[in-house]
Coordinates of C-alpha atoms in Angstrom, one line a residue:
Chain A
M1 CA 0.2 0.3 0.1
R2 CA 2.6 1.9 1.4
T3 CA 4.5 2.1 -2.4
E4 CA 1.2 2.5 -4.1
T5 CA -0.1 6.1 -2.7
N6 CA 3.8 7.6 -2.4
E7 CA 4.5 6.0 -6.4
Q8 CA 1.0 7.9 -6.6
K9 CA 3.1 11.2 -5.2
L10 CA 5.7 10.1 -8.0
L11 CA 3.6 10.2 -10.7
E12 CA 2.0 13.8 -9.6
G13 CA 5.2 15.4 -9.3
L14 CA 6.5 14.2 -13.0
A15 CA 3.6 16.1 -14.5
K16 CA 4.8 19.0 -12.6
N17 CA 7.7 17.9 -13.7
D18 CA 9.2 18.5 -10.3
R19 CA 12.9 17.3 -10.7
K20 CA 12.6 15.3 -7.4
S21 CA 10.6 13.1 -8.2
I22 CA 11.8 12.7 -11.4
E23 CA 15.1 11.9 -10.1
T24 CA 13.7 9.6 -7.5
I25 CA 12.4 7.4 -9.9
Y26 CA 15.0 7.8 -12.4
R27 CA 17.5 6.2 -9.5
Q28 CA 15.1 3.5 -8.4
H29 CA 14.6 2.1 -12.5
Y30 CA 17.5 3.0 -14.8
N31 CA 19.3 0.1 -13.8
M32 CA 16.9 -2.5 -14.7
V33 CA 16.1 -0.6 -17.7
Q34 CA 20.1 -0.2 -18.5
S35 CA 20.7 -4.1 -18.0
L36 CA 17.6 -5.4 -20.1
I37 CA 19.1 -3.0 -22.7
L38 CA 22.5 -4.4 -22.5
N39 CA 22.1 -8.1 -22.0
N40 CA 20.0 -7.4 -25.5
S41 CA 22.2 -6.0 -27.4
G42 CA 22.7 -2.6 -26.5
Y43 CA 24.6 0.2 -24.8
P44 CA 24.6 2.1 -22.2
D45 CA 23.9 5.3 -24.2
D46 CA 21.1 3.6 -25.9
A47 CA 20.0 2.8 -22.1
R48 CA 20.2 6.3 -21.4
D49 CA 17.7 7.3 -23.9
I50 CA 15.4 4.4 -24.1
F51 CA 14.8 5.0 -20.5
Q52 CA 14.1 8.4 -21.2
E53 CA 11.8 8.9 -23.9
A54 CA 10.4 6.1 -21.0
I55 CA 9.9 8.5 -18.8
I56 CA 8.6 11.1 -21.2
V57 CA 5.9 7.8 -22.3
L58 CA 4.5 7.9 -18.2
Y59 CA 4.8 12.0 -17.9
E60 CA 2.5 11.8 -21.6
K61 CA 0.1 9.3 -20.1
V62 CA 0.3 11.0 -16.5
K63 CA -0.5 14.7 -17.9
S64 CA -3.6 13.7 -19.9
G65 CA -4.7 13.1 -17.0
S66 CA -4.8 9.1 -15.9
F67 CA -2.1 8.9 -13.1
E68 CA -4.0 5.7 -12.3
L69 CA -0.9 2.7 -13.2
N70 CA -3.1 -0.7 -13.5
C71 CA 0.2 -1.9 -12.6
Q72 CA 3.2 -1.4 -10.6
L73 CA 5.8 1.6 -11.4
K74 CA 8.5 -0.6 -12.6
T75 CA 6.2 -3.0 -14.6
Y76 CA 5.1 -0.7 -16.5
L77 CA 8.5 1.3 -17.1
Y78 CA 10.3 -2.1 -18.1
S79 CA 7.2 -2.8 -20.3
V80 CA 7.9 0.6 -22.5
C81 CA 11.4 0.4 -22.7
R82 CA 10.9 -3.0 -23.8
R83 CA 8.1 -2.7 -26.4
L84 CA 10.6 0.3 -27.3
W85 CA 14.2 -1.4 -27.8
L86 CA 12.2 -4.1 -29.6
K87 CA 11.2 -1.4 -32.2
R88 CA 14.7 0.4 -32.4
L89 CA 16.7 -3.0 -32.8
S90 CA 14.6 -3.7 -35.8
Q91 CA 15.5 -0.4 -36.7
L92 CA 18.7 -1.2 -36.5
Q93 CA 18.5 -4.1 -38.0
R94 CA 21.0 -5.4 -35.4
L95 CA 21.1 -9.5 -35.4
S96 CA 19.0 -10.2 -32.6
S97 CA 16.5 -13.2 -31.4
D98 CA 13.6 -11.4 -29.4
V99 CA 14.8 -9.5 -26.4
E100 CA 14.8 -11.7 -23.1
N101 CA 11.2 -11.0 -20.8
L102 CA 14.1 -10.9 -17.3
E103 CA 10.8 -9.3 -16.0
E104 CA 7.0 -9.7 -16.5
S105 CA 5.5 -7.2 -17.9
V106 CA 2.5 -5.7 -19.3
P107 CA 0.8 -4.3 -22.8
V108 CA 1.8 -0.7 -23.2
E109 CA 1.0 -0.7 -27.2
E110 CA -1.8 1.6 -27.0
D111 CA 0.7 4.1 -24.7
L112 CA 3.1 3.7 -27.0
E113 CA 0.8 4.3 -30.1
L114 CA -0.3 7.8 -29.1
H115 CA 3.4 9.2 -27.7
E116 CA 4.3 8.3 -31.6
Q117 CA 2.0 11.0 -32.5
R118 CA 2.6 13.2 -29.8
N119 CA 6.5 12.6 -30.6
L120 CA 5.9 13.2 -33.9
D121 CA 4.4 17.2 -33.3
F122 CA 7.3 17.4 -30.9
M123 CA 9.6 16.4 -33.9
V124 CA 7.5 18.8 -36.1
M125 CA 7.9 22.0 -33.8
E126 CA 11.4 21.7 -33.3
Q127 CA 12.3 21.1 -36.9
S128 CA 9.8 24.9 -37.2
L129 CA 11.4 26.0 -34.5
D130 CA 15.3 25.2 -35.9
N131 CA 13.5 26.9 -39.4
L132 CA 12.6 30.1 -38.2
G133 CA 16.0 31.0 -37.3
E134 CA 17.2 33.4 -34.4
P135 CA 16.3 35.9 -33.3
C136 CA 12.8 34.8 -33.7
K137 CA 13.5 30.7 -31.9
S138 CA 14.7 32.3 -29.0
L139 CA 12.1 35.3 -28.6
I140 CA 8.8 32.6 -29.1
R141 CA 11.1 30.5 -26.9
A142 CA 11.0 33.6 -24.0
Y143 CA 7.9 34.5 -24.7
Y144 CA 5.6 31.5 -25.4
I145 CA 7.8 28.0 -23.7
E146 CA 9.5 30.0 -20.8
K147 CA 6.5 32.9 -20.3
K148 CA 8.2 36.4 -19.8
S149 CA 7.0 38.9 -19.9
M150 CA 7.1 41.3 -22.9
V151 CA 9.1 44.0 -20.6
E152 CA 11.4 42.3 -20.4
I153 CA 12.2 40.3 -23.4
A154 CA 12.7 43.8 -24.6
A155 CA 15.2 43.8 -22.6
D156 CA 17.2 41.1 -22.6
F157 CA 16.5 40.9 -26.4
G158 CA 17.6 45.3 -26.9
Y159 CA 14.3 46.2 -28.2
T160 CA 13.3 49.9 -27.0
N161 CA 10.1 48.8 -25.8
S162 CA 7.9 45.9 -25.1
D163 CA 5.6 47.0 -28.0
N164 CA 8.6 46.9 -30.3
A165 CA 9.6 43.7 -28.8
K166 CA 5.4 42.8 -28.9
N167 CA 5.4 43.5 -33.1
Q168 CA 8.3 41.5 -33.8
K169 CA 7.1 38.6 -31.6
Y170 CA 4.0 39.0 -34.2
K171 CA 6.4 38.8 -36.8
C172 CA 7.7 35.6 -35.7
L173 CA 5.1 33.7 -34.7
M174 CA 3.1 34.1 -38.4
R175 CA 6.0 32.8 -39.9
L176 CA 6.2 30.0 -37.1
K177 CA 2.6 28.7 -37.6
K178 CA 3.2 29.3 -41.6
I179 CA 6.4 26.6 -41.2
F180 CA 4.6 24.6 -39.0
S181 CA 1.5 23.9 -41.2
Q182 CA 4.0 23.2 -43.8
Y183 CA 5.7 20.5 -41.8
K184 CA 2.5 19.4 -40.9
K185 CA 1.5 18.5 -43.9
Chain B
M1 CA -1.4 48.0 -36.2
Q2 CA -4.9 45.7 -36.8
D3 CA -3.9 41.8 -37.0
T4 CA -1.2 42.0 -34.0
A5 CA -3.9 43.7 -32.1
M6 CA -6.3 41.2 -33.0
L7 CA -3.6 37.9 -32.2
D8 CA -2.5 39.4 -28.7
A9 CA -6.5 39.7 -28.0
V10 CA -7.1 36.5 -28.9
E11 CA -4.1 35.6 -26.4
R12 CA -5.3 37.2 -23.6
Y13 CA -9.0 35.7 -24.0
I14 CA -7.2 32.2 -24.1
R15 CA -5.0 33.1 -21.0
G16 CA -8.2 34.0 -20.1
E17 CA -6.3 37.4 -18.8
M18 CA -9.6 39.8 -20.2
L19 CA -11.3 42.0 -17.6
P20 CA -15.1 41.1 -17.5
E21 CA -16.2 43.8 -20.0
E22 CA -13.8 43.0 -22.6
K23 CA -14.5 39.1 -22.2
A24 CA -17.9 39.8 -22.7
F25 CA -16.9 42.6 -26.0
F26 CA -14.8 39.5 -27.0
E27 CA -17.3 36.7 -26.9
H28 CA -19.6 38.9 -28.7
L29 CA -17.1 39.4 -31.4
R30 CA -16.6 35.7 -31.7
E31 CA -20.2 35.0 -32.0
T32 CA -20.1 37.5 -35.2
R33 CA -17.5 37.5 -37.1
P34 CA -17.0 33.5 -37.5
E35 CA -12.9 34.3 -38.9
V36 CA -12.5 35.4 -35.4
D37 CA -14.0 32.6 -34.3
Q38 CA -11.7 30.0 -36.3
L39 CA -8.9 32.6 -34.8
V40 CA -9.3 31.7 -31.6
V41 CA -9.8 28.2 -32.3
E42 CA -6.7 27.6 -34.4
H43 CA -4.4 30.0 -32.2
T44 CA -5.5 27.7 -29.2
L45 CA -4.6 24.1 -31.0
F46 CA -0.9 26.1 -32.0
L47 CA -0.6 27.0 -28.6
Q48 CA -1.7 24.4 -27.1
Q49 CA 1.2 22.0 -29.2
L50 CA 3.9 25.0 -28.5
N51 CA 3.3 24.0 -24.9
K52 CA 3.5 20.2 -24.8
Y53 CA 6.5 20.8 -26.9
G54 CA 8.2 23.5 -24.2
E55 CA 6.8 20.9 -22.0
V56 CA 8.3 17.8 -22.9
H57 CA 11.7 20.1 -24.3
Q58 CA 12.1 20.9 -20.7
L59 CA 11.3 17.5 -19.0
R60 CA 13.8 16.3 -21.8
T61 CA 16.3 18.5 -20.9
Q62 CA 16.1 18.0 -17.3
L63 CA 16.1 14.3 -17.7
K64 CA 19.4 14.5 -19.4
D65 CA 20.5 16.5 -16.3
I66 CA 19.5 14.0 -13.5
H67 CA 21.4 11.7 -15.9
L68 CA 24.7 13.2 -15.8
Q69 CA 24.4 14.4 -12.4
L70 CA 23.0 10.8 -11.2
T71 CA 25.9 9.2 -12.7
E72 CA 28.4 11.9 -11.2
N73 CA 27.3 10.2 -7.4
G74 CA 27.2 7.4 -8.8
Q75 CA 23.8 6.1 -8.0
I76 CA 22.9 5.4 -11.0
E77 CA 25.5 2.4 -12.5
P78 CA 27.9 4.0 -14.7
A79 CA 27.6 0.8 -16.1
R80 CA 30.7 0.2 -19.2
P81 CA 31.6 -3.5 -20.5
T82 CA 34.7 -3.7 -21.3
I83 CA 34.8 -3.5 -25.3
V84 CA 35.7 -7.4 -25.2
V85 CA 32.5 -8.0 -23.6
T86 CA 30.7 -4.6 -25.4
L87 CA 31.8 -6.5 -28.7
W88 CA 30.9 -10.5 -27.8
K89 CA 27.5 -9.7 -26.5
K90 CA 27.1 -7.4 -30.6
Y91 CA 28.8 -9.8 -32.4
R92 CA 27.8 -12.9 -30.1
R93 CA 25.1 -14.0 -32.8
V94 CA 26.9 -13.1 -35.3
I95 CA 30.1 -15.4 -34.7
G96 CA 28.1 -18.3 -33.9
V97 CA 26.9 -18.3 -37.4
A98 CA 30.6 -17.8 -39.2
A99 CA 31.3 -20.5 -37.1
S100 CA 28.9 -23.0 -38.3
I101 CA 28.8 -22.1 -41.5
A102 CA 33.0 -22.3 -41.3
G103 CA 32.5 -26.0 -39.8
I104 CA 29.4 -26.6 -41.7
T105 CA 31.7 -25.6 -44.7
A106 CA 34.9 -28.2 -43.0
L107 CA 32.5 -31.3 -42.4
C108 CA 31.2 -30.8 -46.3
I109 CA 34.6 -31.1 -48.1
S110 CA 36.3 -33.2 -46.3
G111 CA 32.8 -35.5 -46.4
L112 CA 33.6 -34.7 -50.2
I113 CA 36.9 -35.2 -50.0
S114 CA 36.4 -39.1 -48.7
Y115 CA 33.6 -39.4 -50.8
L116 CA 35.8 -38.6 -54.0
S117 CA 38.8 -40.4 -52.7
P118 CA 40.1 -43.4 -53.8
K119 CA 38.6 -45.7 -51.9
V120 CA 41.8 -47.0 -49.6
S121 CA 41.4 -49.3 -46.9
T122 CA 42.1 -48.4 -43.9
A123 CA 43.5 -52.1 -42.1
K124 CA 46.7 -53.6 -42.0
M125 CA 48.5 -56.1 -44.0
V126 CA 48.8 -59.1 -42.4
E127 CA 52.4 -60.0 -41.4
L128 CA 52.1 -63.8 -41.7
S129 CA 54.9 -65.2 -38.9
R130 CA 52.1 -67.8 -37.0
R131 CA 52.7 -68.0 -33.2
L132 CA 54.0 -71.8 -32.1
D133 CA 51.1 -73.6 -30.3
A134 CA 51.7 -75.5 -27.0
Q135 CA 52.1 -78.6 -29.1
E136 CA 55.1 -77.0 -31.3
N137 CA 56.7 -76.0 -28.2
K138 CA 56.5 -79.1 -26.6
L139 CA 58.0 -81.2 -29.8
N140 CA 60.4 -77.9 -30.1
K141 CA 61.7 -78.9 -26.6
V142 CA 61.7 -82.4 -26.8
V143 CA 64.2 -82.2 -29.8
S144 CA 66.9 -79.8 -28.2
N145 CA 66.8 -81.4 -24.7
Q146 CA 68.1 -84.6 -27.1
L147 CA 70.5 -82.2 -28.6
P148 CA 73.4 -82.8 -27.3
Q149 CA 74.4 -79.4 -25.5
Q150 CA 78.3 -78.6 -25.8
G151 CA 79.8 -75.4 -24.9
Q152 CA 76.9 -73.8 -23.8
T153 CA 76.6 -70.1 -23.7
R154 CA 72.6 -70.3 -23.4
P155 CA 70.7 -72.0 -21.0
V156 CA 70.0 -75.5 -20.2
A157 CA 66.5 -74.7 -19.3
P158 CA 64.8 -75.0 -22.8
I159 CA 63.3 -72.3 -24.6
D160 CA 59.5 -71.5 -25.3
F161 CA 59.8 -70.2 -28.7
K162 CA 57.0 -67.8 -29.0
S163 CA 56.7 -66.6 -33.0
G164 CA 58.2 -68.2 -35.8
G165 CA 58.1 -67.5 -39.9
T166 CA 60.9 -68.6 -42.3
G167 CA 64.3 -67.8 -43.8
F168 CA 66.7 -69.3 -46.4
L169 CA 70.3 -69.4 -47.5
I170 CA 71.8 -66.3 -49.3
D171 CA 75.3 -68.0 -48.9
G172 CA 76.4 -71.1 -48.1
K173 CA 78.3 -70.1 -45.3
G174 CA 75.2 -69.9 -43.1
Y175 CA 73.6 -66.4 -44.0
L176 CA 69.8 -66.4 -43.4
I177 CA 66.9 -63.5 -45.0
T178 CA 64.1 -63.6 -43.5
N179 CA 61.2 -61.1 -42.3
A180 CA 62.4 -58.0 -39.7
H181 CA 58.8 -58.5 -38.1
V182 CA 59.6 -62.3 -37.9
V183 CA 62.6 -61.6 -35.6
N184 CA 61.7 -58.3 -33.9
H185 CA 62.5 -57.3 -29.9
A186 CA 63.7 -61.2 -30.4
T187 CA 66.9 -62.0 -28.1
I188 CA 67.4 -65.6 -29.0
V189 CA 66.3 -67.4 -32.8
D190 CA 66.7 -70.7 -33.9
V191 CA 66.2 -72.4 -37.3
Q192 CA 65.0 -76.1 -37.7
N193 CA 64.6 -77.8 -40.8
S194 CA 64.8 -81.7 -41.8
Q195 CA 68.7 -81.5 -41.3
G196 CA 68.6 -79.8 -37.8
E197 CA 68.3 -77.2 -35.5
Y198 CA 70.8 -74.6 -35.3
K199 CA 71.7 -71.4 -33.2
A200 CA 71.4 -68.4 -35.0
R201 CA 73.0 -64.6 -33.9
I202 CA 70.8 -61.9 -35.7
L203 CA 72.8 -59.3 -37.7
H204 CA 70.4 -57.0 -38.8
V205 CA 66.7 -56.1 -38.4
D206 CA 65.8 -53.6 -41.4
P207 CA 62.1 -52.3 -40.7
T208 CA 61.8 -50.0 -44.5
T209 CA 62.2 -53.0 -46.1
D210 CA 60.7 -56.0 -44.1
L211 CA 64.2 -57.7 -44.2
A212 CA 66.6 -59.0 -41.6
L213 CA 69.8 -60.9 -42.2
L214 CA 70.2 -63.6 -39.4
K215 CA 74.2 -65.5 -39.1
I216 CA 73.1 -69.4 -38.3
E217 CA 76.3 -70.0 -34.9
D218 CA 76.6 -73.6 -34.9
S219 CA 78.8 -75.8 -34.1
S220 CA 77.1 -78.5 -35.9
F221 CA 76.2 -76.3 -38.8
H222 CA 78.1 -78.0 -41.6
A223 CA 78.3 -74.9 -44.7
A224 CA 77.8 -75.6 -48.3
S225 CA 80.1 -74.5 -51.3
Q226 CA 76.7 -73.4 -53.7
L227 CA 73.8 -72.1 -53.1
P228 CA 71.9 -73.8 -55.6
Y229 CA 69.6 -70.6 -56.8
G230 CA 70.2 -67.6 -56.9
I231 CA 69.1 -63.8 -56.0
S232 CA 67.6 -61.7 -58.5
K233 CA 68.3 -58.7 -59.0
G234 CA 66.3 -57.8 -61.7
K235 CA 62.4 -57.6 -61.9
A236 CA 59.5 -59.9 -61.4
K237 CA 57.2 -60.0 -64.9
L238 CA 53.7 -59.6 -64.5
G239 CA 51.8 -62.8 -64.3
E240 CA 55.1 -64.8 -64.6
D241 CA 55.1 -68.1 -62.7
L242 CA 56.3 -68.7 -59.4
F243 CA 56.5 -71.4 -56.2
T244 CA 57.2 -71.0 -53.2
M245 CA 59.0 -73.4 -50.4
G246 CA 58.2 -72.8 -46.8
Y247 CA 56.9 -73.6 -43.5
P248 CA 53.4 -71.9 -41.9
R249 CA 54.3 -75.9 -40.8
N250 CA 56.8 -78.2 -39.2
D251 CA 56.9 -79.5 -42.4
I252 CA 58.2 -77.2 -45.7
V253 CA 54.6 -76.5 -47.8
Y254 CA 55.3 -76.0 -51.6
S255 CA 52.8 -73.1 -53.7
K256 CA 52.8 -72.3 -56.6
G257 CA 51.7 -68.7 -58.6
Y258 CA 52.2 -65.8 -60.3
V259 CA 53.5 -62.2 -60.1
S260 CA 49.6 -60.7 -59.7
A261 CA 50.6 -57.0 -59.5
R262 CA 54.2 -54.8 -59.7
T263 CA 53.7 -53.3 -56.8
G264 CA 52.4 -54.6 -53.1
F265 CA 50.5 -53.1 -50.2
R266 CA 49.0 -50.0 -51.3
G267 CA 50.9 -49.4 -53.9
D268 CA 54.9 -50.7 -52.7
T269 CA 56.7 -50.2 -55.3
L270 CA 59.7 -52.2 -53.1
A271 CA 57.0 -54.9 -53.0
Y272 CA 55.2 -57.3 -55.9
Q273 CA 51.7 -58.7 -55.2
I274 CA 51.4 -62.4 -55.8
T275 CA 48.6 -64.9 -55.6
L276 CA 49.1 -68.0 -54.7
V277 CA 48.7 -69.6 -51.3
A278 CA 50.1 -69.0 -48.0
Y279 CA 49.3 -69.3 -44.5
P280 CA 50.9 -67.5 -41.0
G281 CA 54.6 -68.6 -40.7
N282 CA 55.2 -67.9 -44.7
S283 CA 56.7 -65.1 -43.1
G284 CA 60.6 -65.1 -44.7
T285 CA 60.1 -67.4 -47.7
P286 CA 61.5 -67.1 -50.8
V287 CA 59.6 -66.9 -53.7
F288 CA 61.6 -69.1 -56.8
D289 CA 60.8 -67.8 -60.6
K290 CA 60.6 -71.3 -63.1
D291 CA 64.5 -70.9 -63.3
G292 CA 65.2 -71.5 -59.5
E293 CA 66.1 -68.1 -58.9
V294 CA 64.6 -65.9 -55.7
V295 CA 63.0 -62.5 -57.1
G296 CA 61.0 -62.0 -54.0
I297 CA 60.6 -62.7 -50.4
V298 CA 56.6 -63.3 -48.7
N299 CA 55.8 -60.9 -46.1
G300 CA 52.4 -60.3 -45.9
A301 CA 49.1 -60.8 -47.5
A302 CA 46.3 -58.8 -48.0
P303 CA 44.0 -58.7 -45.8
D304 CA 40.5 -58.5 -47.3
A305 CA 41.1 -60.5 -50.3
Q306 CA 42.2 -64.6 -50.5
M307 CA 45.3 -65.6 -51.7
A308 CA 46.7 -61.8 -52.2
V309 CA 49.9 -62.3 -51.3
F310 CA 53.0 -59.5 -50.5
A311 CA 56.6 -60.2 -51.5
I312 CA 59.6 -57.9 -51.4
R313 CA 61.9 -58.0 -53.9
S314 CA 64.8 -59.4 -53.5
K315 CA 66.8 -56.7 -55.3
N316 CA 66.1 -55.3 -51.8
I317 CA 68.7 -57.6 -50.3
Y318 CA 71.5 -57.2 -51.6
K319 CA 71.1 -53.3 -50.9
V320 CA 70.6 -54.0 -47.2
I321 CA 74.2 -56.2 -47.6
D322 CA 75.6 -53.0 -49.1
D323 CA 74.2 -50.9 -46.3
M324 CA 76.0 -53.5 -44.1
K325 CA 78.7 -53.3 -46.0
A326 CA 79.3 -49.8 -45.8
D327 CA 79.0 -49.7 -42.1
S328 CA 82.7 -49.8 -40.7
A329 CA 81.1 -50.9 -36.4
F330 CA 79.0 -53.9 -38.4
L331 CA 81.8 -55.7 -39.7
K332 CA 83.8 -55.7 -36.5
T333 CA 81.4 -57.7 -35.3
D334 CA 81.1 -60.2 -37.8
S335 CA 84.6 -61.2 -39.3
D336 CA 83.3 -63.4 -42.5
F337 CA 80.9 -61.0 -43.6
V338 CA 83.2 -59.1 -45.9
R339 CA 83.0 -63.0 -47.7
L340 CA 79.7 -63.3 -47.9
H341 CA 78.7 -63.8 -50.9
V342 CA 75.4 -63.4 -52.7
P343 CA 75.0 -65.6 -55.4
A344 CA 73.3 -64.0 -58.8
V345 CA 73.0 -66.6 -60.6
S346 CA 70.5 -70.3 -60.3
Q347 CA 72.3 -73.4 -61.1
L348 CA 68.5 -74.5 -61.8
K349 CA 68.0 -73.4 -64.9
G350 CA 65.9 -76.0 -66.8
Q351 CA 66.0 -78.3 -64.5
D352 CA 62.8 -80.6 -63.6
R353 CA 61.2 -78.8 -60.7
I354 CA 59.7 -81.9 -58.5
E355 CA 62.7 -84.2 -59.2
Q356 CA 65.8 -81.9 -59.1
Q357 CA 64.4 -77.9 -58.2
I358 CA 62.4 -78.7 -55.0
P359 CA 65.1 -81.2 -53.1
K360 CA 67.6 -79.1 -54.0
I361 CA 66.4 -76.0 -52.1
E362 CA 65.0 -78.0 -49.6
D363 CA 68.2 -77.7 -48.0
C364 CA 68.5 -73.9 -47.6
I365 CA 65.4 -72.8 -46.0
F366 CA 64.9 -73.2 -42.1
I367 CA 61.6 -72.6 -39.5
V368 CA 62.8 -69.4 -38.4
K369 CA 61.6 -69.4 -34.4
S370 CA 62.3 -66.2 -32.5
N371 CA 61.5 -66.4 -28.6
Q372 CA 58.8 -62.8 -28.8

């Protein structure tokens, strides 16, 4: 019971992007995933990538409002990592038989499908931003992601006043939208 | 700018930053002007995506940071397997597949080679020396007990001779040829024929040609001045008629046959294959041609065929003797050896086999008995 409530708290922390909670999850489960990957023709770097992706899958899941894991956190993470690694192996075309099932696993295909869609959105947005170029990229980041005020931004970016910054931001946003919609297609 | 102001309003509306009156005005605007409504919906979606991107991006950065920090603090295994282990893990299946392919290929090739190469019997040639049985031993004991034992250099107790073959004189002074395998490892050798039993000494054993040279050293032995047969230096012809006289039993046995191949066991060029009846004990038996010349010495038989007997070519006798004459250390042990004369010409040419050849030859052929 205690672990369940603890895990519940950790998940809530994760949803809020709370560093402490993420650190705890990382510390508790990373080694298990690493041995899974290393035992199945992977490198430590692969283990890191796979584990972090699994955390993002988990994050998206709790973000979308379902804190309910119908299994232990460990089992969930393990299952996600196993599926992710299987997929990666087939992409890399490394000669490999089925990944050894060291732990019990639960079906996570649905979550991963959702994740893939979101990941695609993420990539599109990232590419759009990269394409936008400076200073637009930083300007958009500062305002929409870091949620800085226009006054701050004007000071940081050296605009004479916040209205000027707002104008610049507007132009950047329009361009980003255009690029984004092009990539979307 | 109109658009700038509008977007700003939309954003403030989405974020819920508008004052009540302003909000009411904006909502009214949304209802009356569909393009405003569309802009609101579209922009809401876009901002959501931007937001999600921002969050995930932040999470990713955070995770990378945590990973570094935890690794530094040693809170997660830095697990760096050695390169060999990593390579092995990565390539063990490839290695396995490669090894199996190599193994299968090797097996196929060796299989093919053994399938395509001429079939050679792996069995050894059967040597034709014989084991002397108890009955014969008893007989020998009786004989040796009856013989006067003068100037004894040998223990009084009768000797158990365990194996035997045949030998024949190549010089009337008492030099005999037999097979190396007949006297191999023996310390005491006796020779015997219808005239009597004599002590003999092994002078030389040559395992390459499978020939051994013995010398009768017994006072009761009377040297013959001339041997009736000669030892041929030439080659026997395929199909040539041959006969042998040897001791597969304690009685001399005559047999008749022909040269059936120019080479011996497994293509041995030192020997012939002859076809005639031979038994264990025939090892060392001389093979005569129709003129009574020794053309070979029986030394074995094929393991899997009847009557396929092998005979060492007689010219090897000369080779062995020449080798011995070149050995000065050996010559000191036997002063007579320099005077050894091997007859090359037979005295039996054109003579009747039954009436003359066989009786004359008979006395020159002996049972060779060895204690090993």
